Amino acid sequence: DQQVKQNSPSLSVQEGRISILNCDYTNSMFDYFLWYKKYPAEGPTFLISISSIKDKNEDGRFTVFLNKSAKHLSLHIVPSQPGDSAVYFCAARGETSGSRLTFGEGTQLTVNP
Amino acid sequence: DTGVSQNPRHKITKRGQNVTFRCDPISEHNRLYWYRQTLGQGPEFLTYFQNEAQLEKSRLLSDRFSAERPKGSFSTLEIQRTEQGDSAMYLCASSLEGWSTEAFFGQGTRLTVV
């Protein structure tokens, strides 16, 4: 039962352009969403989060959008930089799932110079 | 305090042996989590502590797995009678208590069972 799904295993963009990573979830009890970035041989690093009472959160080049009715969120990176190349994980938690995070499968982003 | 620390970084063991991993969380964090990640998948929740109390365990945590956090600081994860299917990256994370707090992950311990 994959409650958080990232349907694109990989994404390739040119440096300076926008990267859009997508995530869908099925559990309507999820109320807090996070994006993590992971480089090879390292643990995931927290990037940005959003609560279900908002539909947008922005931090520098990173913006997360939440569409509760569609159970969809997306991460926008603009402008994309080669150093952004990593695996991006979407994660969610909610009242019924306690403190545990449920992760998607990840999307490998490659930013080409 | 430079973050969540996990030891060892890599462990190769023979099938049937026991292994133990250690996690040192960020010092002021009272919550500690263990996750497991296999190739091509996101991290999967195993168990979670608040201080020294183990509050939640996943069904993924079979009887061969045990975790402790004896003094509410560092934690250990032991796998008894390892199987090849236990090969994975074991990730530890810690966080403050609260609804909108993010978890900070360590670099993980990569286990290979041969």
PDB file of C-alpha atoms in Angstrom:
ATOM      1  CA  ASP A   1       0.000   0.000   0.000  1.00  0.00           C
ATOM      2  CA  GLN A   2       2.016   2.948  -1.334  1.00  0.00           C
ATOM      3  CA  GLN A   3       0.454   5.919   0.417  1.00  0.00           C
ATOM      4  CA  VAL A   4       2.941   8.421  -0.982  1.00  0.00           C
ATOM      5  CA  LYS A   5       3.854   8.122  -4.624  1.00  0.00           C
ATOM      6  CA  GLN A   6       6.394   9.852  -6.809  1.00  0.00           C
ATOM      7  CA  ASN A   7       5.576   8.692 -10.308  1.00  0.00           C
ATOM      8  CA  SER A   8       8.669  10.047 -12.031  1.00  0.00           C
ATOM      9  CA  PRO A   9      11.810   8.067 -11.184  1.00  0.00           C
ATOM     10  CA  SER A  10      13.962  10.652 -12.944  1.00  0.00           C
ATOM     11  CA  LEU A  11      13.943  14.202 -14.263  1.00  0.00           C
ATOM     12  CA  SER A  12      16.539  16.029 -16.316  1.00  0.00           C
ATOM     13  CA  VAL A  13      16.619  19.822 -16.722  1.00  0.00           C
ATOM     14  CA  GLN A  14      19.001  22.459 -17.988  1.00  0.00           C
ATOM     15  CA  GLU A  15      20.826  24.730 -15.593  1.00  0.00           C
ATOM     16  CA  GLY A  16      18.864  27.922 -14.998  1.00  0.00           C
ATOM     17  CA  ARG A  17      15.502  26.384 -15.885  1.00  0.00           C
ATOM     18  CA  ILE A  18      12.745  25.346 -13.501  1.00  0.00           C
ATOM     19  CA  SER A  19      12.625  21.851 -11.995  1.00  0.00           C
ATOM     20  CA  ILE A  20       9.203  20.575 -10.957  1.00  0.00           C
ATOM     21  CA  LEU A  21       9.007  17.419  -8.870  1.00  0.00           C
ATOM     22  CA  ASN A  22       5.629  15.892  -8.179  1.00  0.00           C
ATOM     23  CA  CYS A  23       4.176  13.802  -5.377  1.00  0.00           C
ATOM     24  CA  ASP A  24       0.748  12.256  -4.818  1.00  0.00           C
ATOM     25  CA  TYR A  25      -0.691  10.821  -1.631  1.00  0.00           C
ATOM     26  CA  THR A  26      -3.731   8.743  -0.815  1.00  0.00           C
ATOM     27  CA  ASN A  27      -4.125   9.137   2.947  1.00  0.00           C
ATOM     28  CA  SER A  28      -6.436  12.079   3.617  1.00  0.00           C
ATOM     29  CA  MET A  29      -5.264  12.134   7.236  1.00  0.00           C
ATOM     30  CA  PHE A  30      -1.808  13.355   6.242  1.00  0.00           C
ATOM     31  CA  ASP A  31      -1.464  16.950   7.377  1.00  0.00           C
ATOM     32  CA  TYR A  32       2.240  17.740   7.163  1.00  0.00           C
ATOM     33  CA  PHE A  33       4.477  17.265   4.161  1.00  0.00           C
ATOM     34  CA  LEU A  34       8.224  17.466   3.749  1.00  0.00           C
ATOM     35  CA  TRP A  35      10.769  17.279   0.957  1.00  0.00           C
ATOM     36  CA  TYR A  36      14.183  15.758   1.517  1.00  0.00           C
ATOM     37  CA  LYS A  37      17.201  15.740  -0.767  1.00  0.00           C
ATOM     38  CA  LYS A  38      19.656  12.855  -0.790  1.00  0.00           C
ATOM     39  CA  TYR A  39      23.153  12.689  -2.266  1.00  0.00           C
ATOM     40  CA  PRO A  40      24.812   9.291  -2.795  1.00  0.00           C
ATOM     41  CA  ALA A  41      26.268   7.741   0.368  1.00  0.00           C
ATOM     42  CA  GLU A  42      24.617  10.368   2.573  1.00  0.00           C
ATOM     43  CA  GLY A  43      21.446  10.455   4.611  1.00  0.00           C
ATOM     44  CA  PRO A  44      18.438  12.501   3.484  1.00  0.00           C
ATOM     45  CA  THR A  45      18.683  16.240   4.166  1.00  0.00           C
ATOM     46  CA  PHE A  46      15.586  18.256   5.011  1.00  0.00           C
ATOM     47  CA  LEU A  47      14.731  20.826   2.350  1.00  0.00           C
ATOM     48  CA  ILE A  48      11.318  22.387   2.909  1.00  0.00           C
ATOM     49  CA  SER A  49       7.962  21.554   4.463  1.00  0.00           C
ATOM     50  CA  ILE A  50       4.320  22.593   4.314  1.00  0.00           C
ATOM     51  CA  SER A  51       1.362  22.062   6.579  1.00  0.00           C
ATOM     52  CA  SER A  52      -2.104  21.281   5.329  1.00  0.00           C
ATOM     53  CA  ILE A  53      -3.400  24.693   6.386  1.00  0.00           C
ATOM     54  CA  LYS A  54      -1.274  26.308   3.675  1.00  0.00           C
ATOM     55  CA  ASP A  55      -1.128  25.858  -0.064  1.00  0.00           C
ATOM     56  CA  LYS A  56       2.322  27.328  -0.667  1.00  0.00           C
ATOM     57  CA  ASN A  57       5.602  27.676   1.173  1.00  0.00           C
ATOM     58  CA  GLU A  58       8.673  29.349  -0.225  1.00  0.00           C
ATOM     59  CA  ASP A  59      12.318  29.276   0.824  1.00  0.00           C
ATOM     60  CA  GLY A  60      14.763  30.899  -1.551  1.00  0.00           C
ATOM     61  CA  ARG A  61      14.871  28.952  -4.800  1.00  0.00           C
ATOM     62  CA  PHE A  62      12.543  26.262  -3.427  1.00  0.00           C
ATOM     63  CA  THR A  63       8.755  26.469  -3.343  1.00  0.00           C
ATOM     64  CA  VAL A  64       6.358  23.726  -2.343  1.00  0.00           C
ATOM     65  CA  PHE A  65       2.738  23.784  -3.478  1.00  0.00           C
ATOM     66  CA  LEU A  66      -0.018  21.724  -1.876  1.00  0.00           C
ATOM     67  CA  ASN A  67      -3.340  20.894  -3.534  1.00  0.00           C
ATOM     68  CA  LYS A  68      -5.347  19.127  -0.835  1.00  0.00           C
ATOM     69  CA  SER A  69      -8.357  18.381  -2.988  1.00  0.00           C
ATOM     70  CA  ALA A  70      -6.155  16.593  -5.508  1.00  0.00           C
ATOM     71  CA  LYS A  71      -3.913  15.104  -2.793  1.00  0.00           C
ATOM     72  CA  HIS A  72      -0.955  16.410  -4.742  1.00  0.00           C
ATOM     73  CA  LEU A  73       2.117  18.401  -3.915  1.00  0.00           C
ATOM     74  CA  SER A  74       4.977  19.668  -5.982  1.00  0.00           C
ATOM     75  CA  LEU A  75       8.415  21.100  -5.413  1.00  0.00           C
ATOM     76  CA  HIS A  76       9.623  23.863  -7.695  1.00  0.00           C
ATOM     77  CA  ILE A  77      13.299  24.719  -7.914  1.00  0.00           C
ATOM     78  CA  VAL A  78      14.133  27.870  -9.826  1.00  0.00           C
ATOM     79  CA  PRO A  79      16.665  28.511 -11.127  1.00  0.00           C
ATOM     80  CA  SER A  80      18.017  24.957 -11.106  1.00  0.00           C
ATOM     81  CA  GLN A  81      21.728  24.522 -10.462  1.00  0.00           C
ATOM     82  CA  PRO A  82      24.032  21.529 -11.137  1.00  0.00           C
ATOM     83  CA  GLY A  83      24.491  21.155  -7.360  1.00  0.00           C
ATOM     84  CA  ASP A  84      20.773  20.418  -7.080  1.00  0.00           C
ATOM     85  CA  SER A  85      21.367  17.067  -8.786  1.00  0.00           C
ATOM     86  CA  ALA A  86      20.262  14.506  -6.192  1.00  0.00           C
ATOM     87  CA  VAL A  87      17.388  12.183  -5.307  1.00  0.00           C
ATOM     88  CA  TYR A  88      14.388  14.071  -3.933  1.00  0.00           C
ATOM     89  CA  PHE A  89      11.980  12.364  -1.557  1.00  0.00           C
ATOM     90  CA  CYS A  90       8.516  13.524  -0.680  1.00  0.00           C
ATOM     91  CA  ALA A  91       7.352  12.537   2.825  1.00  0.00           C
ATOM     92  CA  ALA A  92       4.132  12.903   4.780  1.00  0.00           C
ATOM     93  CA  ARG A  93       2.776  12.395   8.247  1.00  0.00           C
ATOM     94  CA  GLY A  94      -0.532  12.835  10.003  1.00  0.00           C
ATOM     95  CA  GLU A  95      -2.408  12.419  13.222  1.00  0.00           C
ATOM     96  CA  THR A  96      -3.159   8.755  12.625  1.00  0.00           C
ATOM     97  CA  SER A  97       0.407   7.927  11.608  1.00  0.00           C
ATOM     98  CA  GLY A  98       1.921   9.473  14.701  1.00  0.00           C
ATOM     99  CA  SER A  99       5.425  10.771  14.277  1.00  0.00           C
ATOM    100  CA  ARG A 100       6.418   8.381  11.529  1.00  0.00           C
ATOM    101  CA  LEU A 101       7.149   9.747   8.080  1.00  0.00           C
ATOM    102  CA  THR A 102       5.858   7.919   5.018  1.00  0.00           C
ATOM    103  CA  PHE A 103       8.167   8.447   2.066  1.00  0.00           C
ATOM    104  CA  GLY A 104       7.705   8.256  -1.669  1.00  0.00           C
ATOM    105  CA  GLU A 105      10.089   6.283  -3.859  1.00  0.00           C
ATOM    106  CA  GLY A 106      12.138   9.322  -4.819  1.00  0.00           C
ATOM    107  CA  THR A 107      12.905  11.201  -8.031  1.00  0.00           C
ATOM    108  CA  GLN A 108      16.452  11.487  -9.371  1.00  0.00           C
ATOM    109  CA  LEU A 109      16.968  15.063 -10.534  1.00  0.00           C
ATOM    110  CA  THR A 110      19.828  15.785 -12.906  1.00  0.00           C
ATOM    111  CA  VAL A 111      20.626  19.404 -13.712  1.00  0.00           C
ATOM    112  CA  ASN A 112      22.807  19.685 -16.784  1.00  0.00           C
ATOM    113  CA  PRO A 113      25.275  22.578 -17.104  1.00  0.00           C
TER     114      PRO A 113
ATOM    115  CA  ASP B   1      26.991  18.956  18.012  1.00  0.00           C
ATOM    116  CA  THR B   2      27.351  18.367  14.295  1.00  0.00           C
ATOM    117  CA  GLY B   3      24.253  16.300  13.679  1.00  0.00           C
ATOM    118  CA  VAL B   4      23.051  12.729  13.847  1.00  0.00           C
ATOM    119  CA  SER B   5      25.934  10.268  13.928  1.00  0.00           C
ATOM    120  CA  GLN B   6      25.703   6.589  12.964  1.00  0.00           C
ATOM    121  CA  ASN B   7      28.262   3.843  13.390  1.00  0.00           C
ATOM    122  CA  PRO B   8      29.497   1.882  11.622  1.00  0.00           C
ATOM    123  CA  ARG B   9      29.044   3.379   8.156  1.00  0.00           C
ATOM    124  CA  HIS B  10      29.371  -0.017   6.514  1.00  0.00           C
ATOM    125  CA  LYS B  11      28.951  -3.550   7.818  1.00  0.00           C
ATOM    126  CA  ILE B  12      29.446  -6.802   5.938  1.00  0.00           C
ATOM    127  CA  THR B  13      28.342  -9.896   7.790  1.00  0.00           C
ATOM    128  CA  LYS B  14      27.716 -13.543   7.100  1.00  0.00           C
ATOM    129  CA  ARG B  15      24.188 -14.850   7.084  1.00  0.00           C
ATOM    130  CA  GLY B  16      23.146 -15.996  10.543  1.00  0.00           C
ATOM    131  CA  GLN B  17      25.398 -13.586  12.438  1.00  0.00           C
ATOM    132  CA  ASN B  18      24.121 -10.859  14.756  1.00  0.00           C
ATOM    133  CA  VAL B  19      24.867  -7.206  14.085  1.00  0.00           C
ATOM    134  CA  THR B  20      24.406  -4.046  16.133  1.00  0.00           C
ATOM    135  CA  PHE B  21      24.280  -0.464  14.918  1.00  0.00           C
ATOM    136  CA  ARG B  22      24.562   2.680  16.980  1.00  0.00           C
ATOM    137  CA  CYS B  23      22.938   6.080  16.548  1.00  0.00           C
ATOM    138  CA  ASP B  24      23.805   9.272  18.401  1.00  0.00           C
ATOM    139  CA  PRO B  25      21.074  11.860  17.849  1.00  0.00           C
ATOM    140  CA  ILE B  26      21.313  15.633  18.027  1.00  0.00           C
ATOM    141  CA  SER B  27      21.709  16.232  21.748  1.00  0.00           C
ATOM    142  CA  GLU B  28      18.572  18.264  22.462  1.00  0.00           C
ATOM    143  CA  HIS B  29      16.293  16.021  20.381  1.00  0.00           C
ATOM    144  CA  ASN B  30      14.058  13.777  22.437  1.00  0.00           C
ATOM    145  CA  ARG B  31      12.666  11.820  19.491  1.00  0.00           C
ATOM    146  CA  LEU B  32      14.686   9.183  17.666  1.00  0.00           C
ATOM    147  CA  TYR B  33      13.636   7.119  14.656  1.00  0.00           C
ATOM    148  CA  TRP B  34      15.004   4.154  12.735  1.00  0.00           C
ATOM    149  CA  TYR B  35      14.257   3.693   9.044  1.00  0.00           C
ATOM    150  CA  ARG B  36      15.401   1.172   6.453  1.00  0.00           C
ATOM    151  CA  GLN B  37      16.032   1.983   2.816  1.00  0.00           C
ATOM    152  CA  THR B  38      16.513  -0.475  -0.027  1.00  0.00           C
ATOM    153  CA  LEU B  39      17.615   0.325  -3.568  1.00  0.00           C
ATOM    154  CA  GLY B  40      15.095   2.351  -5.534  1.00  0.00           C
ATOM    155  CA  GLN B  41      12.803   2.885  -2.569  1.00  0.00           C
ATOM    156  CA  GLY B  42      12.250   5.621  -0.066  1.00  0.00           C
ATOM    157  CA  PRO B  43      13.062   5.102   3.611  1.00  0.00           C
ATOM    158  CA  GLU B  44      10.613   2.835   5.444  1.00  0.00           C
ATOM    159  CA  PHE B  45       9.767   3.426   9.096  1.00  0.00           C
ATOM    160  CA  LEU B  46      10.946   0.794  11.573  1.00  0.00           C
ATOM    161  CA  THR B  47      10.550   2.225  15.064  1.00  0.00           C
ATOM    162  CA  TYR B  48      10.484   5.421  17.111  1.00  0.00           C
ATOM    163  CA  PHE B  49      11.481   6.493  20.628  1.00  0.00           C
ATOM    164  CA  GLN B  50      10.454   9.445  22.688  1.00  0.00           C
ATOM    165  CA  ASN B  51      13.190   9.761  25.289  1.00  0.00           C
ATOM    166  CA  GLU B  52      13.806   6.170  26.428  1.00  0.00           C
ATOM    167  CA  ALA B  53      10.319   4.888  25.619  1.00  0.00           C
ATOM    168  CA  GLN B  54       9.793   2.924  22.413  1.00  0.00           C
ATOM    169  CA  LEU B  55       6.406   4.253  21.345  1.00  0.00           C
ATOM    170  CA  GLU B  56       5.847   2.718  17.946  1.00  0.00           C
ATOM    171  CA  LYS B  57       7.091  -0.275  15.965  1.00  0.00           C
ATOM    172  CA  SER B  58       6.401  -1.129  12.347  1.00  0.00           C
ATOM    173  CA  ARG B  59       5.275  -4.573  11.294  1.00  0.00           C
ATOM    174  CA  LEU B  60       8.522  -4.570   9.296  1.00  0.00           C
ATOM    175  CA  LEU B  61      10.343  -4.963  12.609  1.00  0.00           C
ATOM    176  CA  SER B  62      10.346  -8.733  12.966  1.00  0.00           C
ATOM    177  CA  ASP B  63      11.257 -10.588  16.145  1.00  0.00           C
ATOM    178  CA  ARG B  64      14.868 -10.697  14.992  1.00  0.00           C
ATOM    179  CA  PHE B  65      15.073  -6.893  15.269  1.00  0.00           C
ATOM    180  CA  SER B  66      15.361  -5.083  18.565  1.00  0.00           C
ATOM    181  CA  ALA B  67      16.033  -1.451  19.329  1.00  0.00           C
ATOM    182  CA  GLU B  68      16.899   0.261  22.569  1.00  0.00           C
ATOM    183  CA  ARG B  69      17.475   3.756  23.816  1.00  0.00           C
ATOM    184  CA  PRO B  70      18.419   3.064  27.439  1.00  0.00           C
ATOM    185  CA  LYS B  71      19.062   6.564  28.747  1.00  0.00           C
ATOM    186  CA  GLY B  72      17.137   8.569  26.228  1.00  0.00           C
ATOM    187  CA  SER B  73      20.317   9.528  24.405  1.00  0.00           C
ATOM    188  CA  PHE B  74      21.986   7.140  21.939  1.00  0.00           C
ATOM    189  CA  SER B  75      20.147   4.178  20.463  1.00  0.00           C
ATOM    190  CA  THR B  76      21.153   0.740  19.219  1.00  0.00           C
ATOM    191  CA  LEU B  77      19.490  -1.437  16.611  1.00  0.00           C
ATOM    192  CA  GLU B  78      20.316  -5.132  16.748  1.00  0.00           C
ATOM    193  CA  ILE B  79      19.505  -7.688  14.081  1.00  0.00           C
ATOM    194  CA  GLN B  80      19.820 -11.316  15.154  1.00  0.00           C
ATOM    195  CA  ARG B  81      20.377 -14.239  12.773  1.00  0.00           C
ATOM    196  CA  THR B  82      20.790 -11.951   9.783  1.00  0.00           C
ATOM    197  CA  GLU B  83      19.310 -12.932   6.427  1.00  0.00           C
ATOM    198  CA  GLN B  84      20.226 -11.750   2.948  1.00  0.00           C
ATOM    199  CA  GLY B  85      16.967  -9.814   2.810  1.00  0.00           C
ATOM    200  CA  ASP B  86      18.212  -7.658   5.682  1.00  0.00           C
ATOM    201  CA  SER B  87      20.761  -6.057   3.352  1.00  0.00           C
ATOM    202  CA  ALA B  88      19.824  -2.372   3.233  1.00  0.00           C
ATOM    203  CA  MET B  89      20.753   1.084   4.407  1.00  0.00           C
ATOM    204  CA  TYR B  90      19.668   1.623   8.018  1.00  0.00           C
ATOM    205  CA  LEU B  91      18.961   5.265   8.745  1.00  0.00           C
ATOM    206  CA  CYS B  92      18.572   6.961  12.086  1.00  0.00           C
ATOM    207  CA  ALA B  93      16.870  10.325  12.510  1.00  0.00           C
ATOM    208  CA  SER B  94      16.085  12.603  15.414  1.00  0.00           C
ATOM    209  CA  SER B  95      13.751  15.498  16.029  1.00  0.00           C
ATOM    210  CA  LEU B  96      12.317  17.755  18.670  1.00  0.00           C
ATOM    211  CA  GLU B  97       8.864  17.008  19.958  1.00  0.00           C
ATOM    212  CA  GLY B  98       6.123  18.832  18.107  1.00  0.00           C
ATOM    213  CA  TRP B  99       3.785  18.616  15.169  1.00  0.00           C
ATOM    214  CA  SER B 100       5.703  20.691  12.671  1.00  0.00           C
ATOM    215  CA  THR B 101       9.222  19.599  13.409  1.00  0.00           C
ATOM    216  CA  GLU B 102      11.446  18.059  10.795  1.00  0.00           C
ATOM    217  CA  ALA B 103      13.530  14.956  11.337  1.00  0.00           C
ATOM    218  CA  PHE B 104      17.280  15.175  10.777  1.00  0.00           C
ATOM    219  CA  PHE B 105      18.909  12.057   9.376  1.00  0.00           C
ATOM    220  CA  GLY B 106      22.296  10.517   9.906  1.00  0.00           C
ATOM    221  CA  GLN B 107      24.428   9.196   7.073  1.00  0.00           C
ATOM    222  CA  GLY B 108      23.202   5.669   7.594  1.00  0.00           C
ATOM    223  CA  THR B 109      24.758   2.252   8.085  1.00  0.00           C
ATOM    224  CA  ARG B 110      24.914   0.122   4.962  1.00  0.00           C
ATOM    225  CA  LEU B 111      24.482  -3.546   5.838  1.00  0.00           C
ATOM    226  CA  THR B 112      25.466  -6.288   3.418  1.00  0.00           C
ATOM    227  CA  VAL B 113      24.630  -9.863   4.371  1.00  0.00           C
ATOM    228  CA  VAL B 114      26.595 -12.450   2.392  1.00  0.00           C
TER     229      VAL B 114
END
